[in-house]
Short mmCIF file of C-alpha atoms in Angstrom, two decimals:
data_model
loop_
_atom_site.label_atom_id
_atom_site.label_comp_id
_atom_site.label_asym_id
_atom_site.label_seq_id
_atom_site.Cartn_x
_atom_site.Cartn_y
_atom_site.Cartn_z
CA UNK A 12 0.15 -0.31 0.13
CA UNK A 13 1.20 3.50 -0.97
CA UNK A 14 -0.63 6.90 0.03
CA UNK A 15 -1.81 9.56 -2.84
CA UNK A 16 1.60 10.47 -1.78
CA UNK A 17 3.93 8.24 -3.56
CA UNK A 18 2.07 9.66 -7.16
CA UNK A 19 4.44 9.63 -9.86
CA UNK A 20 3.40 9.73 -14.01
CA UNK A 21 4.20 6.16 -15.39
CA UNK A 22 3.12 4.80 -11.96
CA UNK A 23 -0.30 1.56 -12.27
CA UNK A 24 -3.08 1.93 -9.56
CA UNK A 25 -5.61 -0.85 -9.00
CA UNK A 26 -8.99 0.69 -8.11
CA UNK A 27 -11.96 -0.77 -8.18
CA UNK A 28 -10.65 -4.09 -9.85
CA UNK A 29 -8.80 -2.00 -12.62
CA UNK A 30 -5.50 -0.81 -13.36
CA UNK A 31 -4.83 2.35 -14.27
CA UNK A 32 -1.86 4.80 -15.50
CA UNK A 33 -0.66 7.88 -14.57
CA UNK A 34 -0.49 10.27 -17.04
CA UNK A 35 -0.42 13.44 -15.20
CA UNK A 36 -0.80 14.19 -11.25
CA UNK A 37 -0.84 17.84 -9.62
CA UNK A 38 -0.63 17.91 -5.70
CA UNK A 39 -3.15 20.62 -4.83
CA UNK A 40 -2.47 22.47 -1.38
CA UNK A 41 -5.28 25.62 -0.94
CA UNK A 42 -5.12 28.14 1.13
CA UNK A 43 -8.73 27.03 2.90
CA UNK A 44 -9.31 22.78 3.09
CA UNK A 45 -7.20 19.49 3.30
CA UNK A 46 -4.75 19.60 0.13
CA UNK A 47 -5.26 17.30 -2.82
CA UNK A 48 -4.32 15.48 -5.95
CA UNK A 49 -6.13 15.57 -8.96
CA UNK A 50 -4.83 13.15 -11.41
CA UNK A 51 -5.11 12.66 -14.87
CA UNK A 52 -5.28 8.65 -15.96
CA UNK A 53 -5.42 6.16 -18.39
CA UNK A 54 -6.81 3.02 -18.30
CA UNK A 55 -4.27 0.01 -18.91
CA UNK A 56 -6.88 -2.50 -21.31
CA UNK A 57 -9.60 -0.32 -22.79
CA UNK A 58 -7.64 3.17 -23.02
CA UNK A 59 -10.60 5.55 -21.22
CA UNK A 60 -8.54 8.28 -19.94
CA UNK A 61 -10.80 9.96 -17.05
CA UNK A 62 -9.58 13.00 -14.57
CA UNK A 63 -9.44 11.82 -11.16
CA UNK A 64 -9.29 13.77 -7.95
CA UNK A 65 -7.85 12.09 -4.42
CA UNK A 66 -7.49 13.54 -0.88
CA UNK A 67 -3.79 13.68 0.06
CA UNK A 68 -2.24 11.34 2.63
CA UNK A 69 -5.00 8.18 0.85
CA UNK A 70 -3.75 4.77 1.35
CA UNK A 71 -4.01 3.35 -2.57
CA UNK A 72 -2.76 -0.27 -3.94
CA UNK A 73 -0.63 0.36 -7.00
CA UNK A 74 -0.03 -2.17 -9.22
CA UNK A 75 3.27 -4.21 -9.11
CA UNK A 76 4.67 -3.53 -13.01
CA UNK A 77 7.93 -4.69 -14.76
CA UNK A 78 9.05 -2.76 -17.86
CA UNK A 79 11.46 -4.50 -19.81
CA UNK A 80 13.39 -2.93 -22.78
CA UNK A 81 12.08 -5.21 -25.68
CA UNK A 82 12.95 -5.93 -29.30
CA UNK A 83 10.49 -5.80 -32.07
CA UNK A 84 11.43 -8.54 -34.74
CA UNK A 85 7.65 -9.45 -36.75
CA UNK A 86 4.48 -9.21 -37.46
CA UNK A 87 2.52 -12.17 -36.80
CA UNK A 88 -1.35 -12.14 -38.72
CA UNK A 89 -2.42 -9.92 -35.82
CA UNK A 90 -0.33 -10.57 -33.18
CA UNK A 91 3.47 -8.80 -32.54
CA UNK A 92 6.59 -11.09 -31.12
CA UNK A 93 8.71 -8.81 -29.62
CA UNK A 94 12.36 -10.68 -27.77
CA UNK A 95 13.64 -9.59 -24.60
CA UNK A 96 17.57 -7.89 -25.47
CA UNK A 97 18.36 -9.45 -22.34
CA UNK A 98 17.81 -13.18 -21.80
CA UNK A 99 16.00 -13.37 -25.97
CA UNK A 100 12.81 -14.90 -24.48
CA UNK A 101 10.22 -14.15 -27.20
CA UNK A 102 6.74 -12.70 -25.93
CA UNK A 103 3.75 -12.41 -27.95
CA UNK A 104 1.67 -9.33 -27.75
CA UNK A 105 -2.39 -9.26 -29.51
CA UNK A 106 -2.26 -6.09 -31.75
CA UNK A 107 -4.68 -4.90 -29.54
CA UNK A 108 -1.99 -4.01 -25.97
CA UNK A 109 0.32 -2.70 -29.35
CA UNK A 110 -2.46 -0.25 -30.72
CA UNK A 111 -0.95 3.11 -32.45
CA UNK A 112 1.92 2.31 -31.55
CA UNK A 113 2.10 -0.05 -35.18
CA UNK A 114 2.28 3.51 -36.57
CA UNK A 115 6.15 3.78 -35.58
CA UNK A 116 7.50 0.70 -35.16
CA UNK A 117 9.74 -1.15 -37.64
CA UNK A 118 11.86 -4.34 -37.05
CA UNK A 119 14.82 -4.47 -34.86
CA UNK A 120 13.05 -1.64 -32.64
CA UNK A 121 13.62 -1.68 -29.44
CA UNK A 122 10.54 -0.92 -27.21
CA UNK A 123 9.60 -0.52 -23.67
CA UNK A 124 6.88 -3.37 -22.82
CA UNK A 125 5.71 -3.17 -19.54
CA UNK A 126 4.26 -6.19 -17.57
CA UNK A 127 1.76 -7.05 -14.70
CA UNK A 128 1.57 -11.06 -13.88
CA UNK A 129 2.83 -12.03 -17.12
CA UNK A 130 0.45 -10.21 -19.12
CA UNK A 131 1.53 -7.09 -21.35
CA UNK A 132 -0.32 -3.91 -20.44
CA UNK A 133 1.00 -1.67 -22.88
CA UNK A 134 4.57 -0.61 -25.21
CA UNK A 135 6.18 2.51 -24.52
CA UNK A 136 7.83 3.98 -27.48
CA UNK A 137 10.63 6.97 -27.81
CA UNK A 138 9.33 10.24 -27.84
CA UNK A 139 9.85 10.50 -31.64
CA UNK A 140 11.29 7.67 -33.79
CA UNK A 141 13.35 8.51 -37.59
CA UNK A 142 11.39 6.89 -40.77
CA UNK A 143 11.62 6.83 -43.83
CA UNK A 144 8.95 8.58 -46.23
CA UNK A 145 7.98 6.25 -48.88
CA UNK A 146 5.34 8.18 -51.24
CA UNK A 147 4.70 12.33 -51.54
CA UNK A 148 3.42 14.19 -53.48
CA UNK A 149 6.28 16.77 -55.10
CA UNK A 150 5.52 20.37 -53.99
CA UNK A 151 3.76 22.99 -55.55
CA UNK A 152 5.36 26.29 -55.23
CA UNK A 153 3.25 28.77 -54.01
CA UNK A 154 0.18 26.54 -53.23
CA UNK A 155 -0.81 28.16 -49.92
CA UNK A 156 -4.29 26.56 -49.22
CA UNK A 157 -3.29 23.88 -47.05
CA UNK A 158 -1.25 25.67 -44.61
CA UNK A 159 1.74 25.45 -46.50
CA UNK A 160 0.98 20.67 -45.62
CA UNK A 161 1.27 18.26 -47.94
CA UNK A 162 0.36 14.63 -46.88
CA UNK A 163 3.38 11.78 -46.35
CA UNK A 164 3.39 8.39 -46.11
CA UNK A 165 6.17 6.83 -44.07
CA UNK A 166 7.51 3.23 -44.40
CA UNK A 167 5.39 2.29 -41.95
CA UNK A 168 2.51 2.77 -43.97
CA UNK A 169 0.80 6.00 -41.83
CA UNK A 170 0.32 8.78 -42.84
CA UNK A 171 1.17 12.10 -41.60
CA UNK A 172 1.65 15.88 -42.64
CA UNK A 173 4.99 17.57 -44.04
CA UNK A 174 6.49 20.61 -45.44
CA UNK A 175 5.84 21.32 -48.94
CA UNK A 176 9.91 20.72 -49.70
CA UNK A 177 9.72 17.71 -48.00
CA UNK A 178 10.62 15.00 -51.10
CA UNK A 179 10.45 10.88 -51.39
CA UNK A 180 12.94 8.50 -49.75
CA UNK A 181 13.81 11.27 -46.96
CA UNK A 182 14.14 10.35 -43.64
CA UNK A 183 12.25 12.39 -41.49
CA UNK A 184 11.62 12.34 -37.35
CA UNK A 185 8.20 11.71 -35.83
CA UNK A 186 6.68 12.48 -32.99
CA UNK A 187 5.19 9.38 -31.39
CA UNK A 188 2.21 10.92 -28.65
CA UNK A 189 0.68 12.53 -31.99
CA UNK A 190 2.71 11.64 -35.55
CA UNK A 191 3.18 14.91 -36.38
CA UNK A 192 6.37 15.87 -38.52
CA UNK A 193 9.40 17.59 -36.24
CA UNK A 194 11.92 18.20 -39.25
CA UNK A 195 14.54 16.34 -41.59
CA UNK A 196 17.03 13.99 -40.41
CA UNK A 197 20.72 13.72 -42.36
CA UNK A 198 21.99 10.97 -42.74
#
């Protein structure tokens, strides 16, 4: 058992039989009344995000979550196969658990997988990844109807918006949280 004072980003709580991952938290001490902790939590299984407020010092149950580095090997139907980089054990993770991470994962890429009691809960990618653009239309000089951006398809098949000057076979840095273009990468 822990208290609300132990809450940090990434902490996994067990509330009402479900696991919740803390996305954001804020300790609040108003001038009048008792202190409290305001949190934004994501349900580990469903992905639902909720805001919840706890009184300061309240006892909460934390879940033991093991986070390890894994290497993405290949996709097997709807499932994905990863290898533990420390002991070379392979695990299979369902496509539902992998979620949107498939848009930014290439074979042999390192990811962090959170596991609770032998069950993979979610996959954490690095904040940004470098991917190659496989197809994009040539940008027309002077075309500002789309705020100076155009669609581009990445090597994973995911489509993002890039500036007009970006061409095919260009390596770009992409934010894995929202899929936004962060810049070109020189070789």
